[in-house]
PDB file of C-alpha atoms in Angstrom:
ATOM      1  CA  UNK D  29     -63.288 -14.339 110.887  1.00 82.00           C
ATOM      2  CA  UNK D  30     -60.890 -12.409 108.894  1.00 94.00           C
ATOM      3  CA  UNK D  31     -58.033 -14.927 108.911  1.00 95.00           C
ATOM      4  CA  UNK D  32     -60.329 -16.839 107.213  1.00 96.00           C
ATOM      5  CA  UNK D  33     -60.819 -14.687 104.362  1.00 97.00           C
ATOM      6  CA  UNK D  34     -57.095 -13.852 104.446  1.00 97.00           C
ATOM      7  CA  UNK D  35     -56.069 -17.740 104.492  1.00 97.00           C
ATOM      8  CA  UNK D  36     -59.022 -18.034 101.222  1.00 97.00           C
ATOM      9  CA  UNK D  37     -56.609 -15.130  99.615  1.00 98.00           C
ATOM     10  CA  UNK D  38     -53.473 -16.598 100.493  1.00 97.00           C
ATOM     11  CA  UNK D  39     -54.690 -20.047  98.667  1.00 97.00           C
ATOM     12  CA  UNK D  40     -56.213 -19.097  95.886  1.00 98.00           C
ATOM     13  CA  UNK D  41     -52.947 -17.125  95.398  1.00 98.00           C
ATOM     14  CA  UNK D  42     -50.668 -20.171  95.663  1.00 97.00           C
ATOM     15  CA  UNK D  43     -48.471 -20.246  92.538  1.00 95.00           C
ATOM     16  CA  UNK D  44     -48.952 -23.994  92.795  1.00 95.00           C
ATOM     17  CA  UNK D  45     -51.887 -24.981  93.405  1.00 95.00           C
ATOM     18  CA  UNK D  46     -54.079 -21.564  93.551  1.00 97.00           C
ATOM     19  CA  UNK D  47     -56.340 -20.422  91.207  1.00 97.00           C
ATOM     20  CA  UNK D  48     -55.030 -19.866  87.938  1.00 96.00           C
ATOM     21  CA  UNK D  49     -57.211 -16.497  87.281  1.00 97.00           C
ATOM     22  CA  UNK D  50     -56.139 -15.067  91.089  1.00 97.00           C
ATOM     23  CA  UNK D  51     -52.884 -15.639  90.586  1.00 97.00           C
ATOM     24  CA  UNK D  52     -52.667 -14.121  87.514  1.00 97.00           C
ATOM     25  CA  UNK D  53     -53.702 -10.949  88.801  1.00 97.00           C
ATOM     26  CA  UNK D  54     -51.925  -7.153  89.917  1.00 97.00           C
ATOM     27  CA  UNK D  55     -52.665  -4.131  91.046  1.00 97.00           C
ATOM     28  CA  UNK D  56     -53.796  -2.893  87.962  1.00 95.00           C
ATOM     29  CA  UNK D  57     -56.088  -5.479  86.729  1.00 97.00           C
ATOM     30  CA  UNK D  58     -57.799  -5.108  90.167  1.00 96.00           C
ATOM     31  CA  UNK D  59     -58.414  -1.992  90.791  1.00 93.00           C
ATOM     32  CA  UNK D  60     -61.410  -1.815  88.429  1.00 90.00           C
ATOM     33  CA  UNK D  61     -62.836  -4.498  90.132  1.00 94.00           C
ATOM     34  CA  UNK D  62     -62.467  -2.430  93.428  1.00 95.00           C
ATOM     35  CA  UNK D  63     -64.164   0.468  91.758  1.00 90.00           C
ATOM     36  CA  UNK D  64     -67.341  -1.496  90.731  1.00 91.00           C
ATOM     37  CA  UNK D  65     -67.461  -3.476  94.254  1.00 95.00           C
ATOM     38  CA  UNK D  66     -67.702   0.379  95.515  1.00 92.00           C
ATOM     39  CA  UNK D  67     -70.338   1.055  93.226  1.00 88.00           C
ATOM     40  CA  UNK D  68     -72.420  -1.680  93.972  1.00 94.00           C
ATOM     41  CA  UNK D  69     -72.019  -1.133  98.025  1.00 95.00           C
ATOM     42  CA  UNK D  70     -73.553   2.608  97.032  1.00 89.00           C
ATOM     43  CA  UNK D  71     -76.382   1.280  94.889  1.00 89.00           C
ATOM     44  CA  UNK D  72     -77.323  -1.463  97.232  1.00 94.00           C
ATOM     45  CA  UNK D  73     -77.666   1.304  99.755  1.00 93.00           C
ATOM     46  CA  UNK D  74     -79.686   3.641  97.345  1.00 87.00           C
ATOM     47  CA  UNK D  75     -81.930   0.687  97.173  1.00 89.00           C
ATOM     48  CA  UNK D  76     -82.505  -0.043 100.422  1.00 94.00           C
ATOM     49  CA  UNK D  77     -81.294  -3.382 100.402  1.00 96.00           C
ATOM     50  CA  UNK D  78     -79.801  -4.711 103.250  1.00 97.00           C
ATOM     51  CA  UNK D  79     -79.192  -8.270 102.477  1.00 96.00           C
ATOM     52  CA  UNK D  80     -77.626  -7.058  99.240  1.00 97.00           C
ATOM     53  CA  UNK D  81     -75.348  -4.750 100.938  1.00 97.00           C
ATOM     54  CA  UNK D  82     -74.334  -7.496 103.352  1.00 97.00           C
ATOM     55  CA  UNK D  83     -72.702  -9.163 100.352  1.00 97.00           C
ATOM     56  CA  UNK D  84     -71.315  -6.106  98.517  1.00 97.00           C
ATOM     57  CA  UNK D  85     -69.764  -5.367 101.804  1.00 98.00           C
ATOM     58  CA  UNK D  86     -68.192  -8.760 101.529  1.00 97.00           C
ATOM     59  CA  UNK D  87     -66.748  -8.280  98.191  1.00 97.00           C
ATOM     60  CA  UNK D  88     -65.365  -4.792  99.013  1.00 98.00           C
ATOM     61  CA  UNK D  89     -63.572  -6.335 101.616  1.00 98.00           C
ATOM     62  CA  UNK D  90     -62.396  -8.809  99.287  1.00 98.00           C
ATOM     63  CA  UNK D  91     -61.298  -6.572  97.623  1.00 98.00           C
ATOM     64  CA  UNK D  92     -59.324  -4.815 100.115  1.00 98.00           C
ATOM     65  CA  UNK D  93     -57.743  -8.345 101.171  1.00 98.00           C
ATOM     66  CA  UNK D  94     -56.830  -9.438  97.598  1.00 98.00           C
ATOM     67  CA  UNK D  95     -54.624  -5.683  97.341  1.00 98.00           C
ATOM     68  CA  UNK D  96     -52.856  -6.329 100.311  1.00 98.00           C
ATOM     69  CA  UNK D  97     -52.387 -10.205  99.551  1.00 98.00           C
ATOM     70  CA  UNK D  98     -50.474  -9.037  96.173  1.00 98.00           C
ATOM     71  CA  UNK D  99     -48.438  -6.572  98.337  1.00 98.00           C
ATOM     72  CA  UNK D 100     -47.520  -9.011 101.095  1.00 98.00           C
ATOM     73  CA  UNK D 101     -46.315 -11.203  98.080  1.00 97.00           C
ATOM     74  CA  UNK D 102     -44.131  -8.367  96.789  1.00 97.00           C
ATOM     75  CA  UNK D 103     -43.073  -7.288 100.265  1.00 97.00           C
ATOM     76  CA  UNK D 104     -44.537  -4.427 100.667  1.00 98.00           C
ATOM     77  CA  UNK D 105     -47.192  -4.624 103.415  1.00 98.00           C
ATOM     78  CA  UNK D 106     -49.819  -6.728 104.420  1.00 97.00           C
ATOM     79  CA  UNK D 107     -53.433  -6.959 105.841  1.00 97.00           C
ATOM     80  CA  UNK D 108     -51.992  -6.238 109.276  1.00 97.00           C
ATOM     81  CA  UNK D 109     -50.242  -2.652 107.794  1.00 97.00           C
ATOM     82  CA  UNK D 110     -53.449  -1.598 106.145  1.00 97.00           C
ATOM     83  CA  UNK D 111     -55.314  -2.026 109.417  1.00 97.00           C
ATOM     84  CA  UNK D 112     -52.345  -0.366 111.240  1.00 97.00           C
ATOM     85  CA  UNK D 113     -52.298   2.488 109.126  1.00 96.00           C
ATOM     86  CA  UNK D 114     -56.110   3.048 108.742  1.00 96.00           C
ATOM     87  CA  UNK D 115     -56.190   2.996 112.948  1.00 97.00           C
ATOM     88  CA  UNK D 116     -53.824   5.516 113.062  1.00 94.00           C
ATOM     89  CA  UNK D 117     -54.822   7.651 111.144  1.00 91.00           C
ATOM     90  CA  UNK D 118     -58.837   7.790 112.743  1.00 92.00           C
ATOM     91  CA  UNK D 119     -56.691   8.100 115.978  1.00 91.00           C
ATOM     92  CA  UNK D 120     -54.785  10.504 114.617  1.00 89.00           C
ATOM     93  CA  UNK D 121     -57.348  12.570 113.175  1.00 87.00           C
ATOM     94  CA  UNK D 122     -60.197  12.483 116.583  1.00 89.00           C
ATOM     95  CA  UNK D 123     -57.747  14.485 118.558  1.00 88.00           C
ATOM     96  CA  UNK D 124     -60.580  15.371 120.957  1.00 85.00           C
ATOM     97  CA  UNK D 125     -61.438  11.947 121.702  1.00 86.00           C
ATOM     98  CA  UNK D 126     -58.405   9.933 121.586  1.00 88.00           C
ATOM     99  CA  UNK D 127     -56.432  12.512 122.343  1.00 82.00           C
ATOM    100  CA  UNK D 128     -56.908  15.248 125.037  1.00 79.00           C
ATOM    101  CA  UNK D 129     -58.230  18.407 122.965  1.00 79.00           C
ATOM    102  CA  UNK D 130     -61.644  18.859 124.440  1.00 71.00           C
ATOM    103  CA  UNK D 131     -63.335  19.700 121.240  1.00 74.00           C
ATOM    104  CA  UNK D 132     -63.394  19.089 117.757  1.00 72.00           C
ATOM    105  CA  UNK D 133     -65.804  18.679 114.515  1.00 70.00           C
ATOM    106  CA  UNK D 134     -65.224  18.127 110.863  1.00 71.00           C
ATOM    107  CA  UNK D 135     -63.157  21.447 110.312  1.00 73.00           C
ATOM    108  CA  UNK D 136     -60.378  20.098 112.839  1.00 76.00           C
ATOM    109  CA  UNK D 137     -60.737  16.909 110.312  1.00 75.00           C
ATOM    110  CA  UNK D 138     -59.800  18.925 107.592  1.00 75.00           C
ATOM    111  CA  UNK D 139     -57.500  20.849 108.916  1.00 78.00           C
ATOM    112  CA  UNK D 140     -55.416  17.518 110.019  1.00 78.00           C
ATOM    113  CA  UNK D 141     -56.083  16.326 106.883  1.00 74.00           C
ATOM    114  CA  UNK D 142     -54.420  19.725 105.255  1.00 75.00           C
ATOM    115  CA  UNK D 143     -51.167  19.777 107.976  1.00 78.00           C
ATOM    116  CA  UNK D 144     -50.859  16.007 106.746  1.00 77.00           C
ATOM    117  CA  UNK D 145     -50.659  17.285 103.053  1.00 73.00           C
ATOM    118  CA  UNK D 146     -48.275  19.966 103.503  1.00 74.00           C
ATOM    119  CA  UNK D 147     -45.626  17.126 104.867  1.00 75.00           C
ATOM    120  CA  UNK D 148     -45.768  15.127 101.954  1.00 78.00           C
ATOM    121  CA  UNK D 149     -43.624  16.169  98.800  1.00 75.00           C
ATOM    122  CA  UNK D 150     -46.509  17.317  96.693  1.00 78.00           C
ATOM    123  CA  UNK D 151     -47.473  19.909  98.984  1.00 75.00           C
ATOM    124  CA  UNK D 152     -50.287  21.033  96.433  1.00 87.00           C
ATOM    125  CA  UNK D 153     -53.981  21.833  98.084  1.00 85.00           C
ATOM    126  CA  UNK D 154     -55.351  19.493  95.446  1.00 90.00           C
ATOM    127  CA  UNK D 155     -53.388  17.020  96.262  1.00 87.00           C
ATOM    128  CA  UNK D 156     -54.414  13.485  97.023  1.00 84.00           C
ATOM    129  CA  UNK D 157     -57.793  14.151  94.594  1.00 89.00           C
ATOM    130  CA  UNK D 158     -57.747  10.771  93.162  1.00 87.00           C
ATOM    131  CA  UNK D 159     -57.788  10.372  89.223  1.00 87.00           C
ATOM    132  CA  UNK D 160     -59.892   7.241  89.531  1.00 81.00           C
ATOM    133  CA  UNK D 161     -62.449   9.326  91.412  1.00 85.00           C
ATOM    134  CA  UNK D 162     -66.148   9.923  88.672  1.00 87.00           C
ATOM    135  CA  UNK D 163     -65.843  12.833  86.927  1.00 92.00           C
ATOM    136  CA  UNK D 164     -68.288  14.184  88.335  1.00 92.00           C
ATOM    137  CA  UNK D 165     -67.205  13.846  92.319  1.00 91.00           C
ATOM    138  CA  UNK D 166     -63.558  14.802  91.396  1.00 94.00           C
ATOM    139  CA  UNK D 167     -64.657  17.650  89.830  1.00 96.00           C
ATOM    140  CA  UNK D 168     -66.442  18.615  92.771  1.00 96.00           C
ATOM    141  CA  UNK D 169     -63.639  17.491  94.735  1.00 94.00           C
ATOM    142  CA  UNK D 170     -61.066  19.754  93.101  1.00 96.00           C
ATOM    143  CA  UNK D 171     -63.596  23.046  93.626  1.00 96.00           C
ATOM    144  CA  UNK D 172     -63.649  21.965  97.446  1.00 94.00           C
ATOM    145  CA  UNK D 173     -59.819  21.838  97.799  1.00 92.00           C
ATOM    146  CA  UNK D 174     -59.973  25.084  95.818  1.00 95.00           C
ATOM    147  CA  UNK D 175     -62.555  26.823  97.789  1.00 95.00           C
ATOM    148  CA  UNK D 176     -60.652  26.205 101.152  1.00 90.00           C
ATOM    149  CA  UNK D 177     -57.418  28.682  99.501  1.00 91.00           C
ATOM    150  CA  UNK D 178     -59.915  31.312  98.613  1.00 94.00           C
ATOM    151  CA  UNK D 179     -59.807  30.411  94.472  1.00 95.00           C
ATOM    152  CA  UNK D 180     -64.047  30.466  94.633  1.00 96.00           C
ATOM    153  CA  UNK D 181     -67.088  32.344  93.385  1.00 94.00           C
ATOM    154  CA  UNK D 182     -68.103  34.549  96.498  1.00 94.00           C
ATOM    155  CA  UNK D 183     -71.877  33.395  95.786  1.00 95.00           C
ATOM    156  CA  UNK D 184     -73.692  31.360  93.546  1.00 96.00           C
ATOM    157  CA  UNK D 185     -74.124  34.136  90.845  1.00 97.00           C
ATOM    158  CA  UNK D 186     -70.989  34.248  89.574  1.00 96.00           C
ATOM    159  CA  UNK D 187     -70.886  30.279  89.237  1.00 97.00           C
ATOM    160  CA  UNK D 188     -73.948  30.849  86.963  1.00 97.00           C
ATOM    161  CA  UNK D 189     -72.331  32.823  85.132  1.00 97.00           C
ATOM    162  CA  UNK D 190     -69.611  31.162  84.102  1.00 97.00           C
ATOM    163  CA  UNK D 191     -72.058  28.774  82.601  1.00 97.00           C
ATOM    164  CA  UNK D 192     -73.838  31.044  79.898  1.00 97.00           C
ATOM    165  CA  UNK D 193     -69.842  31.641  79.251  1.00 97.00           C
ATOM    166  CA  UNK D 194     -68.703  28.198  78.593  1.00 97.00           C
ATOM    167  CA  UNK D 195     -71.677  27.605  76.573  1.00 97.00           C
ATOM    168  CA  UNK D 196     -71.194  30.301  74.559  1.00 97.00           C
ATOM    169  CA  UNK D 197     -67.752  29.053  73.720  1.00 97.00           C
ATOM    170  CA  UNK D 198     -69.347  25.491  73.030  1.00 97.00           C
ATOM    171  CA  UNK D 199     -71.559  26.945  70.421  1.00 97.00           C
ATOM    172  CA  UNK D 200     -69.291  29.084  69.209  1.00 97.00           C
ATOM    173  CA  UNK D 201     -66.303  26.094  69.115  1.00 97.00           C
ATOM    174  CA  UNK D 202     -64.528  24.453  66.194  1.00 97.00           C
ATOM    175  CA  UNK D 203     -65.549  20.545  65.920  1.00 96.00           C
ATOM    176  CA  UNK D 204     -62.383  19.538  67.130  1.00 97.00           C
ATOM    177  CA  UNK D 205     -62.345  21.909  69.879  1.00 97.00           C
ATOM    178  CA  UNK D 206     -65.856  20.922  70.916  1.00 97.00           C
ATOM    179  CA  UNK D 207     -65.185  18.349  73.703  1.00 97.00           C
ATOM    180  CA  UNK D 208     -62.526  20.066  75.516  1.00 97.00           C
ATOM    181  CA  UNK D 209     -64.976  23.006  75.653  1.00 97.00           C
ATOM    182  CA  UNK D 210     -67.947  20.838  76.636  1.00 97.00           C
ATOM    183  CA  UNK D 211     -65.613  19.346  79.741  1.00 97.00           C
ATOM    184  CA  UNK D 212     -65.117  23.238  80.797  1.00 97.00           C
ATOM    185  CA  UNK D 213     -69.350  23.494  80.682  1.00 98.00           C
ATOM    186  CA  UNK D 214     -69.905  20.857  82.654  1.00 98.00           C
ATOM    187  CA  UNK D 215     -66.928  21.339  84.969  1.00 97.00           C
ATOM    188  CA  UNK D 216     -68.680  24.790  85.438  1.00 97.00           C
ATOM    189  CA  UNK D 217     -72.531  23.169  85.877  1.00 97.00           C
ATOM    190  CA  UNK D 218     -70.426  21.226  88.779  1.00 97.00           C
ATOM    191  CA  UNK D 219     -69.223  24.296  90.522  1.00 97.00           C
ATOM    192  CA  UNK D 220     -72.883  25.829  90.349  1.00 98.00           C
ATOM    193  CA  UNK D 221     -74.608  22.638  92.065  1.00 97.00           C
ATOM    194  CA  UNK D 222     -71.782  22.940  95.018  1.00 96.00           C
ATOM    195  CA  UNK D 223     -72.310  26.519  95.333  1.00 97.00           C
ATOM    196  CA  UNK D 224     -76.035  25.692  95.418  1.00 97.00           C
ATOM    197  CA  UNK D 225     -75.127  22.352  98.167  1.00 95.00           C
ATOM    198  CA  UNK D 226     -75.990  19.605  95.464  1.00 96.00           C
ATOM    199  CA  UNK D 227     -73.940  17.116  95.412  1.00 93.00           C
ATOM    200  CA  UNK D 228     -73.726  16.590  91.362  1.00 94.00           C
ATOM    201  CA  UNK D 229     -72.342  13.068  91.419  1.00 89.00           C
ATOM    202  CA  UNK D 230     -75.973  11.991  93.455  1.00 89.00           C
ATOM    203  CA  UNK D 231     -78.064  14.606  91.802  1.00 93.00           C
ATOM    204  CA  UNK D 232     -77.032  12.883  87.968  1.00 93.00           C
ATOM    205  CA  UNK D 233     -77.413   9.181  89.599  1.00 88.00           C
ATOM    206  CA  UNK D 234     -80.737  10.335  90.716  1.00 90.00           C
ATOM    207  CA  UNK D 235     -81.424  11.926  87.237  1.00 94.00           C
ATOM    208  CA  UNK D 236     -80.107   8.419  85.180  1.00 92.00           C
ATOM    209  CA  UNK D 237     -82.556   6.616  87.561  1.00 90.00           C
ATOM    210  CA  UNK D 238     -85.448   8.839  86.676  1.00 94.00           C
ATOM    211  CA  UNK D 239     -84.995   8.479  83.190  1.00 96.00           C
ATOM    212  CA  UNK D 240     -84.570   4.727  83.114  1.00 95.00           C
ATOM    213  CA  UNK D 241     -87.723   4.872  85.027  1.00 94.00           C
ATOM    214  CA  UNK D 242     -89.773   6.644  82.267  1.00 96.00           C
ATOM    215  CA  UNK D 243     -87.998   5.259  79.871  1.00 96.00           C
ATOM    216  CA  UNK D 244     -88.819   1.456  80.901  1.00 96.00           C
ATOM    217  CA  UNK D 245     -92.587   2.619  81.297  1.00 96.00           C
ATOM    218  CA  UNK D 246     -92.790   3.881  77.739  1.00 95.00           C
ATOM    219  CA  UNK D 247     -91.346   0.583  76.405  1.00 96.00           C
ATOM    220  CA  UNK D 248     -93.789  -1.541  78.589  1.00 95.00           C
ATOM    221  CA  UNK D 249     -96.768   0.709  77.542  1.00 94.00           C
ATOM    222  CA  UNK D 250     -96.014   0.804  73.959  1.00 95.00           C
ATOM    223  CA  UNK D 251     -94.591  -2.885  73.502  1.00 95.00           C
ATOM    224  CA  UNK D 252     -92.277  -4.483  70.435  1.00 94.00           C
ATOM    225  CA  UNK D 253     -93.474  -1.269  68.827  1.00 94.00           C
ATOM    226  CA  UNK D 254     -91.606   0.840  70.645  1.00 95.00           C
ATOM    227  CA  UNK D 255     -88.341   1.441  68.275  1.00 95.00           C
ATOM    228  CA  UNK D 256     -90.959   2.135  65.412  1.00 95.00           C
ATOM    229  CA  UNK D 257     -92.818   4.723  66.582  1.00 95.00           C
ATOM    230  CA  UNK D 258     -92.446   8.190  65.509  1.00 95.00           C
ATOM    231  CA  UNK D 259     -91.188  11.231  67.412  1.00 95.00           C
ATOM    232  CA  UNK D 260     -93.975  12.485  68.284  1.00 95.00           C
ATOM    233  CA  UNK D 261     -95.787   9.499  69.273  1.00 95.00           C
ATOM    234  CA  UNK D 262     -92.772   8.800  71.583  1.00 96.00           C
ATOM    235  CA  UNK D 263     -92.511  12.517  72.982  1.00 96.00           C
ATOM    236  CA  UNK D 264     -96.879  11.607  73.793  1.00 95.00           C
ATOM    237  CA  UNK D 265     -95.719   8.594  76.148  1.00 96.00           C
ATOM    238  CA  UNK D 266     -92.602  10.721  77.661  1.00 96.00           C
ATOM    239  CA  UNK D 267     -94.769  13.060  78.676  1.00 95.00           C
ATOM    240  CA  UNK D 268     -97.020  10.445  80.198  1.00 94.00           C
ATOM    241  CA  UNK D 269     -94.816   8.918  81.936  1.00 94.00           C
ATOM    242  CA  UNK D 270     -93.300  11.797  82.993  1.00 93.00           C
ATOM    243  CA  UNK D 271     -96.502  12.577  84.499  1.00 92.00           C
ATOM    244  CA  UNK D 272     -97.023   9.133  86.408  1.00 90.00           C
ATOM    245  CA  UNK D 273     -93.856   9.908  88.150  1.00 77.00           C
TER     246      UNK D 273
END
């Protein structure tokens, strides 16, 4: 079924007689669309929706098939590579059961994962953290690869800490200074919720969700009026539907 998908890719690529939009596209003007196919795969899941994440799958893959369709046309690799690639490196990485170690568990992952780093040029612990990661998850991401050289708070106190300190300097910041300092706060709430074992990237999805919730009840409760009420009045259905759940 997936020369089928890869023929679809391969036409609508054509420089002839191809789409005009596909062919148009790179890399670059992609990759967002790769991002937000990801997205929707995750919220389809969060949902609960299988059907839906039957076709989100689909489009990820698409995804996935238009990159390597743009590299096979630059002759770089293909489908067949990415597949290749991806099979060693599961292989590669399950020593104990493609291999012949007799045990193994995510910190021999890791640890493959680290001896694999250390061969490449940038021999860096963080890297490999992608920029096009959320905020939030790199963030999170960079602590981890952190942690694992010892650079880490020996317990959660000292994360919390370093919050009252970077809020501090918010308050205490020049205007133009005020967003670099409010990155360093939040880059600190981050390192508190993984010392605590939240992930912060679900815990703030879960947290946008709940608002849009109550926020969506107060509009249906209060009508066209909505906008026009005052502060007060508003704060009264908040709390309301704050209540309700």
């Amino acid at each position: 079924m997936i020369e089928r998908l890869v023929a679809i890719m391969a036409r609508l690529r054509d420089p002839e007689h191809g789409c005009e939009w596909d062919v148009a596209q790179s890399f670059a003007t992609i990759a967002p669309y790769t991002i937000e196919e990801a997205y929707e795969v995750a919220d389809a899941i969060e949902r609960g929706d299988m059907a839906d994440l039957k076709d989100e799958l689909g489009d990820l893959l698409l995804q996935v098939v238009f990159h390597s369709r743009i590299a096979e046309e630059a002759g770089l690799f293909d489908l067949n590579d990415v597949v290749t690639a991806i099979s060693d490196k599961m292989e590669r990485r399950h020593p104990h059961i493609f291999g012949d170690l007799a045990e193994g568990g995510h910190h021999l992952w890791e640890a493959i994962k680290a001896e694999e780093r250390a061969a490449k040029p940038d021999a860096s612990a963080l890297a490999g953290v992608a920029i096009g990661l959320p905020a939030l998850a790199r963030a999170e991401k960079l602590q981890k690869r952190a942690a694992r050289t010892g650079f880490d708070w020996p317990d959660p106190a000292g994360a919390r800490a370093k919050i009252d300190e970077e809020l501090a300097e918010v308050e205490a910041a020049a205007p133009e200074d005020r967003a670099e300092e409010i990155g360093d706060l939040l880059f600190a709430a981050v390192n508190w919720a993984r010392k605590l074992g939240v992930d912060p990237e679900a815990a703030l999805r879960r947290a946008n969700a709940k608002f849009e919730h109550r926020f969506r009840a107060m509009e249906a409760e209060a009508g066209a009026a909505f906008p026009t009420l005052g502060l007060d009045r508003q704060e009264a259905l908040w709390q309301k539907a704050k209540q309700a759940g």
